XYZ file of C-alpha atoms in Angstrom:
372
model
C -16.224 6.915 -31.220
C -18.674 9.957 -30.426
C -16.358 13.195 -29.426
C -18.159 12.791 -25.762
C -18.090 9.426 -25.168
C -17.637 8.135 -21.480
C -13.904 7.011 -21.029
C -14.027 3.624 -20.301
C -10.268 2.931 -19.862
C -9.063 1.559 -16.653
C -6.535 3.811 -14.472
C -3.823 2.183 -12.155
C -1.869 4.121 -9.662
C -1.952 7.257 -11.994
C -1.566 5.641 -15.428
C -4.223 4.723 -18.053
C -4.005 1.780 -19.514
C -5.722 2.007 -22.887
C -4.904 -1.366 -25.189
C -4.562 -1.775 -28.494
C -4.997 -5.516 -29.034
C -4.161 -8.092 -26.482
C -2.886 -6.899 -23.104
C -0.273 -8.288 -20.824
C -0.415 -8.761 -17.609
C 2.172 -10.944 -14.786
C 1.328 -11.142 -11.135
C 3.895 -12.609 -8.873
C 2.267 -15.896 -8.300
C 3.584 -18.191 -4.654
C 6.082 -20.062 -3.794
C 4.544 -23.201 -2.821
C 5.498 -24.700 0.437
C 2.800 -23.941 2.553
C -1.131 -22.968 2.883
C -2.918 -20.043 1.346
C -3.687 -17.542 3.843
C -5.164 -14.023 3.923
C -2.046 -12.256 2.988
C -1.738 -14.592 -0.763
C -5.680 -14.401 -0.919
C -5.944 -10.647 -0.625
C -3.409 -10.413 -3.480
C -4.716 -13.037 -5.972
C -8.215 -11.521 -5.046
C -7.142 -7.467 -6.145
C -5.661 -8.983 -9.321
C -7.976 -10.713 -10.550
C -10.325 -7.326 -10.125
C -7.519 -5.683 -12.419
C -8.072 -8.719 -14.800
C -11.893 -8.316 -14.582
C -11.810 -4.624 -14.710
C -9.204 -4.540 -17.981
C -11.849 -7.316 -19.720
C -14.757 -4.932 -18.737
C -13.441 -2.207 -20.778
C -12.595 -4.113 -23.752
C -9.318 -5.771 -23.588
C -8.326 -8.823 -24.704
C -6.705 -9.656 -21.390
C -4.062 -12.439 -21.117
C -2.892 -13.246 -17.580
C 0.797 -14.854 -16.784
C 0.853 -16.066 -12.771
C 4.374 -17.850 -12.339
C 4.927 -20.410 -9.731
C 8.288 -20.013 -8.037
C 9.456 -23.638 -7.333
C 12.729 -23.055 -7.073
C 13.742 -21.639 -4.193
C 15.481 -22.287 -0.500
C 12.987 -21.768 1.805
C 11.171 -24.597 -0.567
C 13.582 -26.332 -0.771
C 14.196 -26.453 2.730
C 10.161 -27.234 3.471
C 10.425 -30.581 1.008
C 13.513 -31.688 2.885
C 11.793 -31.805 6.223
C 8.856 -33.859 4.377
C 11.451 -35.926 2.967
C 9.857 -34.886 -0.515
C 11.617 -34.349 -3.525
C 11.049 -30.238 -3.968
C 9.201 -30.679 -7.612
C 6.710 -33.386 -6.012
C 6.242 -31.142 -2.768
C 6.103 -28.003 -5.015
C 3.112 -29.198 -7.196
C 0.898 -30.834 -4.021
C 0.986 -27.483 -2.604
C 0.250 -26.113 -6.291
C -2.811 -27.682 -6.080
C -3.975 -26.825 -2.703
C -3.178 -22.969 -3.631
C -5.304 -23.368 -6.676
C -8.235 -24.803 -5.166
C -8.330 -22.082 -2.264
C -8.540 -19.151 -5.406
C -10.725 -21.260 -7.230
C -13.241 -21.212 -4.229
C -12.557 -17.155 -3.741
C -13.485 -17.078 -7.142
C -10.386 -15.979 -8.794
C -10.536 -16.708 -12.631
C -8.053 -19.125 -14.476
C -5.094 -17.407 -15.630
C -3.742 -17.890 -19.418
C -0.487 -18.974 -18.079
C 1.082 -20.262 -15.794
C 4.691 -21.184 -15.766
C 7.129 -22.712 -13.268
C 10.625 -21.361 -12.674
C 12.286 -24.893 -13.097
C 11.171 -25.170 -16.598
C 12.669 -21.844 -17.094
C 15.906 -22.358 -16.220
C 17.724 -22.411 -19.738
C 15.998 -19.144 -20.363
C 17.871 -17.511 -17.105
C 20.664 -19.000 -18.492
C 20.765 -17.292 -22.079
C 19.052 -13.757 -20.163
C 22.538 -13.989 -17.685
C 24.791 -14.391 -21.124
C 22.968 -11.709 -22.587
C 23.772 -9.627 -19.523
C 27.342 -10.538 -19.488
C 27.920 -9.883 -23.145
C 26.290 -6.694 -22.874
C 28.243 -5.733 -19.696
C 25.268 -5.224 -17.529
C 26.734 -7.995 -15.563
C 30.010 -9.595 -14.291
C 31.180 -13.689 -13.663
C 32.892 -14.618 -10.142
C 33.473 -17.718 -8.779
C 30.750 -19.636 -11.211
C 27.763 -16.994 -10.211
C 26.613 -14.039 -12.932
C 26.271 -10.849 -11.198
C 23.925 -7.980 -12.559
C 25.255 -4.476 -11.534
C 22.560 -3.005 -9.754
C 24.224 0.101 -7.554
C 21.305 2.138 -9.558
C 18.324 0.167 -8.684
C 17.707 1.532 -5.071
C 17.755 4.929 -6.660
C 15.637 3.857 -9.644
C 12.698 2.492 -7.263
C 13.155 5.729 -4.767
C 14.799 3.286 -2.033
C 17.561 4.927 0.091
C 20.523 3.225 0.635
C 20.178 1.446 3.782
C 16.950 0.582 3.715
C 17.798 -0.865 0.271
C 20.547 -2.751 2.303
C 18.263 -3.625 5.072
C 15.518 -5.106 2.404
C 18.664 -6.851 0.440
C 19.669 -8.618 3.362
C 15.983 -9.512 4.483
C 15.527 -11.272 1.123
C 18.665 -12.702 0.576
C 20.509 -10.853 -1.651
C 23.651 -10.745 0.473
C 24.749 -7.020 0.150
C 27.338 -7.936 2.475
C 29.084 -10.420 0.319
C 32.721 -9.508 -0.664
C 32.092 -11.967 -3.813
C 30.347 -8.904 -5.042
C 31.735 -5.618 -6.801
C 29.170 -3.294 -5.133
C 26.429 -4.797 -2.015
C 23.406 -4.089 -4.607
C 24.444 -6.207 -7.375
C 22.136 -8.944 -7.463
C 23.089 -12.904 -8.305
C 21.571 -13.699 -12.150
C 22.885 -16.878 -11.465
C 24.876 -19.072 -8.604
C 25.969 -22.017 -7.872
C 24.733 -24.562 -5.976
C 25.715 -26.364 -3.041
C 25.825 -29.463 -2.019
C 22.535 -31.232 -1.728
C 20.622 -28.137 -4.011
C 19.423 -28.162 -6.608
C 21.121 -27.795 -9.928
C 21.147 -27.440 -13.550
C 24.117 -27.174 -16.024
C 25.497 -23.907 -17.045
C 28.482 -22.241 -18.928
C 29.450 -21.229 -15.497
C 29.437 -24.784 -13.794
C 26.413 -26.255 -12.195
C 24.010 -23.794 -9.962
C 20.741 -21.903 -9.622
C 18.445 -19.008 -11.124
C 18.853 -15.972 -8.639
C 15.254 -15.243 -7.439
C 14.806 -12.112 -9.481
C 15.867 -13.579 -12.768
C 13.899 -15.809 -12.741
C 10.467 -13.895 -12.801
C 12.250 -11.432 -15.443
C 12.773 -14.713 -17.171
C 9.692 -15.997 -16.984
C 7.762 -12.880 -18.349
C 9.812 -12.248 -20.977
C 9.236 -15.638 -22.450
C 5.230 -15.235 -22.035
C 4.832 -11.257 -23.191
C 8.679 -10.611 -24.492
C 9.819 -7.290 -23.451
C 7.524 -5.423 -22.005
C 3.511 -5.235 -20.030
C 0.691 -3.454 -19.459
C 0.284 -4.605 -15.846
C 2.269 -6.085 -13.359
C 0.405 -6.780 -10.291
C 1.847 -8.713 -6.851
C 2.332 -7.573 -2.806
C 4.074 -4.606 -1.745
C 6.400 -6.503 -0.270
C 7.989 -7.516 -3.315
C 8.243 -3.478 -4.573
C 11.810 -4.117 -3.582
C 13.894 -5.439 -3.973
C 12.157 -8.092 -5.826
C 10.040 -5.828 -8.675
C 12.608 -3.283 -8.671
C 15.224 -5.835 -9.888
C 13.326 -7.464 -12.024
C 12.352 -4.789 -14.395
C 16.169 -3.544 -14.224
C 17.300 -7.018 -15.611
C 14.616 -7.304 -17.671
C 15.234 -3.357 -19.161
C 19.024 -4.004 -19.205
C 18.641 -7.251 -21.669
C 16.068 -5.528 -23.931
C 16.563 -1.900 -23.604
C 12.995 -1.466 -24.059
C 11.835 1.131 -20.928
C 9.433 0.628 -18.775
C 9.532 -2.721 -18.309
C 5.633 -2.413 -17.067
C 3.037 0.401 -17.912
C 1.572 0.015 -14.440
C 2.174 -1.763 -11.315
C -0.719 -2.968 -8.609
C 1.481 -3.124 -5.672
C -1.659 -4.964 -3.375
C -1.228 -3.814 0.701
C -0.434 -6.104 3.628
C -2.441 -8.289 5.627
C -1.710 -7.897 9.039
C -2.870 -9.075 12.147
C -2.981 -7.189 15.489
C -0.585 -4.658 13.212
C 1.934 -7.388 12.492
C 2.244 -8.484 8.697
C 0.608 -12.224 8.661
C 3.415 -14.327 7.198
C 4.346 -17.994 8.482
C 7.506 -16.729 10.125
C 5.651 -14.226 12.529
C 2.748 -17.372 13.435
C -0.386 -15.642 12.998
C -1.609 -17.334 9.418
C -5.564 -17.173 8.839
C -5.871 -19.710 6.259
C -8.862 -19.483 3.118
C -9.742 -23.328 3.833
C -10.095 -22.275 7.288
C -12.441 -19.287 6.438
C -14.671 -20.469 3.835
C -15.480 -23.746 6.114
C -18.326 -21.452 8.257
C -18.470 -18.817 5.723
C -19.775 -18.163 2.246
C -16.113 -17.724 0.309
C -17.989 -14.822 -1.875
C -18.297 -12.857 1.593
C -14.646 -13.935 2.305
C -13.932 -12.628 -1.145
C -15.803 -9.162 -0.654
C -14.014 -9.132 2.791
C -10.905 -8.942 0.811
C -11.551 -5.909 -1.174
C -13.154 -3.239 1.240
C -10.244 -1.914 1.873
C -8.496 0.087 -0.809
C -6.004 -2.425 -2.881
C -3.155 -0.268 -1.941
C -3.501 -0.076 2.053
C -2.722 -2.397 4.522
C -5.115 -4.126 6.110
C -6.023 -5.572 9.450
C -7.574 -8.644 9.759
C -9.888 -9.290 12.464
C -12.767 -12.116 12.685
C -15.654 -9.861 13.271
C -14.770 -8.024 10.081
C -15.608 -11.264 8.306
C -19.221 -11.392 9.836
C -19.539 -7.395 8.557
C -18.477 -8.774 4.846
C -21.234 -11.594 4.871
C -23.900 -9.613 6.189
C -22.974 -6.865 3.850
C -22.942 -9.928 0.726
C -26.939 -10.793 2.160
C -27.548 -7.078 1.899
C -26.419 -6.601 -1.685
C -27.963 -9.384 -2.926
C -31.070 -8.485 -1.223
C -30.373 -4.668 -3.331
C -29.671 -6.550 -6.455
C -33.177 -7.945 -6.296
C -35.224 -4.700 -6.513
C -36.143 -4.683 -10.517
C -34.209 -1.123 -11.360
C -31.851 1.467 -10.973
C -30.529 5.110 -12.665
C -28.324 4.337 -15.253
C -26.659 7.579 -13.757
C -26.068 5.595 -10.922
C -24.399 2.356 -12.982
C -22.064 4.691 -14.890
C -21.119 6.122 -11.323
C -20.399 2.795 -10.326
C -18.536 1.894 -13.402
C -16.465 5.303 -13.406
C -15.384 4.077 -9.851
C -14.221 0.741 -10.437
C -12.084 2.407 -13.788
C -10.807 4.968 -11.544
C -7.603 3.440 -10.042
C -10.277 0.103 -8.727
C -12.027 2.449 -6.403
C -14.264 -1.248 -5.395
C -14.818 0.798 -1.685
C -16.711 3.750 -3.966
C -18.621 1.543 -5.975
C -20.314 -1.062 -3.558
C -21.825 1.679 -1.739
C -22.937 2.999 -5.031
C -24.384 -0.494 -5.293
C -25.652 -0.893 -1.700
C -27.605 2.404 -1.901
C -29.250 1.968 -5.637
C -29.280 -1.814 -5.705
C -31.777 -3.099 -8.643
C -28.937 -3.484 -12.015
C -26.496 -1.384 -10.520
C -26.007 -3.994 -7.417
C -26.256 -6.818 -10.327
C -23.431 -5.003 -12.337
C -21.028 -4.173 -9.610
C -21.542 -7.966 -7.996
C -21.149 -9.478 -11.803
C -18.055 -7.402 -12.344
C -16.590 -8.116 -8.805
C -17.319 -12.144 -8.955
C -19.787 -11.720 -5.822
C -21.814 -14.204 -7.241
């Protein structure tokens, strides 16, 4: 390499991610009961820019997006279709993979599904316990996890205010200290179950992704990319497990923690009743422009979704294809645009790089960014 070569390595939330063969990287895939909507879209959509960006400067990228099947709020959604949970899990599989297929999200390299992983939470809960990073009561594995909040800069109640939200029971008296997490527990009547040393029972939510990644990558990646509202406890608790098993610190080079969707200021989520859904979207609207909608916004921010945005997006899309059309442009300006989208996925910096230049630099940016 020349002494002053450009630096074409990609920068995440502060940390450059230079590879030296193939990279690694995991994003927090659904859990399918229901319909894609903005808030999974928005997600999927900044990830795969991470994946496009990381091939773009020369990695050999492999992608890992796990599918958590098991799990009681799916559970509870195949029971009131009066579907067993695998059947109901892979229907709405499909549906999610045909929405990100249509936003132009690439294929991932793998894709694995927590119920085939369950003998591999097993052995990564007896690993735990024999290393005494965990504890058995009652037939359920507990990880001791009074450091996490700490770890992730979470205080301590709103560490017990997120525990509580996502089910980790920090008010359980089963427990030695309210931020140990369940590796494993039993199940109850009508769950689902598997066999274990411990009696029949269940992954614990969190083991299950540190399961699942450490059987694609083993110990350790280069990126792991999903919403910020899985920072914590879900991330957090994750990496501990996975860092307590292995030793092997960090547990990810880089995170892309992707912002909210919200609507009217309220995060859109299926509980709160104000879903947009892709398939709804992309019916009276080019899914590129639904795509580029998704990415004006910085990856980190929240957003707020509103339908005239959507209309701003797709005439924006007509004007940067119109751009892309004029027969040149600086290279200055392309290596501008290219710095920007390295630079921590500035995608805001480099479409209007793109919008004002147009000619290859509008062709680059919109090749890079899927815009078709």
């Amino acid at each position: 390499m020349e002494l002053n070569a450009p630096d074409h390595t990609l920068r995440i939330g502060g940390h450059r991610l230079p590879v030296v063969g193939p990279a690694r990287m995991y994003v927090c895939g659904i859990t399918p009961y229901d319909a894609t909507h903005l808030g999974h879209a928005r997600t999927f959509v900044w990830a795969d820019i991470a994946a496009r960006l990381l091939r773009h400067a020369g990695g050999d990228l492999r992608v890992c997006r796990n599918v958590t099947d098991v799990d009681d709020v799916l559970h509870q959604a195949a029971d009131r279709a009066g579907s067993p949970y695998d059947s109901f899990a892979a229907v709405q599989q499909f549906y999610f993979e045909r929405d990100l297929e249509t936003l132009g999200v690439h294929a991932v390299d793998h894709q694995p599904r927590a119920h085939n992983h369950v003998r591999e939470v097993v052995a990564l809960a007896q690993g735990l316990l024999a290393s005494g990073h965990a504890y058995l009561r009652d037939g359920a594995v507990y990880f001791h996890g009074a450091d996490v909040p700490g770890r992730a800069g979470v205080g301590d109640q709103e560490a017990y205010d997120l525990m509580a939200e996502y089910g980790d029971e920090p008010e359980s008296h089963a427990k030695e200290h309210p931020f140990d997490i369940a590796v494993w527990r039993p199940s109850n009547s009508g769950e689902p179950a598997w066999p274990s040393p411990w009696g029949p029972g269940r992954p614990g939510w969190h083991a299950e992704c540190a399961a699942m990644a450490m059987t694609t990558f083993g110990p350790a990646l280069d990126l792991h990319a999903g919403g910020a509202d899985l920072r914590f406890p879900h991330h957090a608790y994750e990496a501990a497990l996975a860092e307590a098993l292995t030793g092997v610190r960090p547990f990810s080079r880089a995170w892309l923690h992707v912002g909210m969707v919200q609507r009217d200021g309220v995060k859109m989520a299926k509980s709160t009743g104000n879903l947009v859904l892709v398939s709804d979207l992309v019916r009276d609207h080019p899914a590129a422009a639904v795509r580029l909608m998704l990415m004006t916004a910085p990856w980190r921010d929240d957003w707020d979704y509103t339908p005239d945005v959507l209309d701003t997006a797709a005439a924006r899309l007509d004007a940067l294809h119109l751009g892309a059309g004029r027969p040149d442009s600086s290279s200055g300006a392309e290596a501008a645009a290219t710095r920007a989208l390295l630079d921590d996925l500035d995608v805001p910096a480099a479409l209007a790089i793109a919008e004002e230049e147009g000619g290859r630099t509008a062709r680059l940016v919109m090749q890079i960014l899927a815009l078709g």
